[in-house]
Amino acid sequence: MIEKLITSNLKMGIIAGGQLGKMLVQEASRWDISTYILDPDSECSARNVASVYVQGDFNDFETVYNFGKRVDILTFELENVNIDALQQLKSEGLKIVPDPDVLALIQDKGLQKEFYLKHHLPSSDFACFDDKKSIEKALKSGEIAYPFVQKLRKGGYDGHGVALVKSAEDALLDGMSIVEDKVEIAKEIAVIVARNSMGEIRSFPAVEMTFNDETNLVEEIFSPANISLEEEQRLKELSYEIIKKLDMVGLLAIEFFIDKEGKILINEVAPRPHNSGHHTIDAMVTSQLKQLLRAILDLPLGSTELTSASVMLNLLGEAGEHGAVYYEGFVEAMAIEGVKIHLYGKKTTRPSRKMGHVTILDKSVENALKKAEKVKSILKVKAWKK
Ligand code: ADP
């Protein structure tokens, strides 16, 4: 692999060409890696920057298998991939990082929770259910009680497939689910950790996330998080422990809760670059994308030193706006010192669609948060009306 890399002959396949795929392609191109993208959407974000674009469904066995046959190394930027095809490719000798076994475990929130339990890793109590009916039965028998959080075991994202159920008035989701104790959340924290095949591990400093109550999407992420040194240290230890116990090579984003009593609980993990690491591009010595490349290519991991305090805002499509996109206030926002705008290249907007993000750098999180308020009031994703 290294020989191919240092002779500019490496072909890397990335399953899905969303914004994370695009960012990975951009980093890979600095090392002259040829990037192959598989995505059903011919207008996907990574298309214009990738070396080769392949149109196809990443849930289809044949499509994923044939795609894998064209590259030297394969990775993914989302969890919802045909695992059987990955396993087949692996058995035929293709290097896939992270390993498909790790993806299979993480794809299923039930298996994920069982993994935490088995390894004595702190996470909220839970139970698995086959469908809505079995949850209703468990409620009747007193086996579970309100309030709780129901999550579909597979296929959820950005809060879809998650329901806070406070009373009989709240609707249950149908499908294979887990039911978790509702955590009294004081803070939501994320840590991204990387591990290479030599067993070297490094984590980025913790970030703190705030969510929008209506859209359930991340509103702001700031770095460093407003937590104690002890909490930072404990989060780091837990991150190292999780990636080691998963025996995983690659990049792992871990979402944590700190509850009102100060207890740290693991919420969930994602084995790929993550929204909570966007700031690493502008505010860290090594970005999460570069760290992933280092991990999957068996290179030494890069420094996870912070170069600046930062706040990250998702640029979401405004409510009620559909169609060809335009970025209102772009020029004005650019005039604010430390504002870095990243656009994902999506041609059309719709309400809450992730169209880009803004990273705001400043001497302190406090200053950056003030600028973030200004940016939010100026920069809006709208539909173009001539
Ligand atoms: P997704 O995979 O869609 O991101 P998450 O598991 O991260 O789903 O849940 C989305 C949000 O729901 C979390 O960020 C958190 O605010 C809330 N949430 C999830 N699990 C719990 C829980 N056990 N108790 C309280 N709130 C929760």
Short mmCIF file of C-alpha atoms and ligand atoms in Angstrom, two decimals, residues 109 124 149 151 156-160 162 164 180-185 188 211 216 255 257 267-268, ligand 1:
data_model
loop_
_atom_site.label_atom_id
_atom_site.label_comp_id
_atom_site.label_asym_id
_atom_site.label_seq_id
_atom_site.Cartn_x
_atom_site.Cartn_y
_atom_site.Cartn_z
CA LYS A 109 -27.68 0.01 17.92
CA SER A 124 -27.62 3.98 29.79
CA VAL A 149 -36.00 6.85 24.53
CA LYS A 151 -34.30 3.99 18.87
CA GLY A 156 -31.39 6.02 11.90
CA TYR A 157 -29.50 9.27 11.34
CA ASP A 158 -29.62 12.89 12.54
CA GLY A 159 -32.33 12.09 15.08
CA HIS A 160 -34.52 10.17 12.60
CA VAL A 162 -35.12 8.23 17.67
CA LEU A 164 -38.47 10.47 23.22
CA GLU A 180 -33.12 3.20 26.74
CA ASP A 181 -33.48 4.98 30.05
CA LYS A 182 -33.94 8.67 29.46
CA VAL A 183 -30.75 10.39 30.57
CA GLU A 184 -30.99 13.74 32.37
CA ILE A 185 -28.48 15.36 30.05
CA GLU A 188 -23.54 16.47 25.01
CA PHE A 211 -28.88 20.94 19.52
CA ASN A 216 -32.91 17.79 16.40
CA GLU A 255 -20.91 10.83 21.37
CA PHE A 257 -23.63 12.46 27.62
CA ASN A 267 -24.43 7.49 23.66
CA GLU A 268 -23.27 6.07 20.36
P1 ADP B 1 -28.73 9.71 15.89
O1 ADP B 1 -28.06 8.43 15.56
O2 ADP B 1 -29.91 10.00 15.04
O3 ADP B 1 -27.78 10.87 15.99
P2 ADP B 1 -28.75 9.69 18.80
O4 ADP B 1 -28.66 8.38 19.49
O5 ADP B 1 -27.51 10.50 18.78
O6 ADP B 1 -29.34 9.46 17.34
O7 ADP B 1 -29.90 10.54 19.46
C1 ADP B 1 -30.24 11.83 19.02
C2 ADP B 1 -30.44 12.77 20.20
O8 ADP B 1 -31.48 12.29 21.06
C3 ADP B 1 -29.20 12.87 21.11
O9 ADP B 1 -28.28 13.79 20.62
C4 ADP B 1 -29.83 13.28 22.43
O10 ADP B 1 -30.09 14.67 22.47
C5 ADP B 1 -31.16 12.55 22.43
N1 ADP B 1 -31.01 11.25 23.15
C6 ADP B 1 -30.55 10.09 22.63
N2 ADP B 1 -30.52 9.11 23.56
C7 ADP B 1 -30.97 9.67 24.69
C8 ADP B 1 -31.20 9.15 26.03
N3 ADP B 1 -30.96 7.88 26.37
N4 ADP B 1 -31.68 10.02 26.96
C9 ADP B 1 -31.95 11.31 26.65
N5 ADP B 1 -31.77 11.83 25.43
C10 ADP B 1 -31.31 11.03 24.45
#
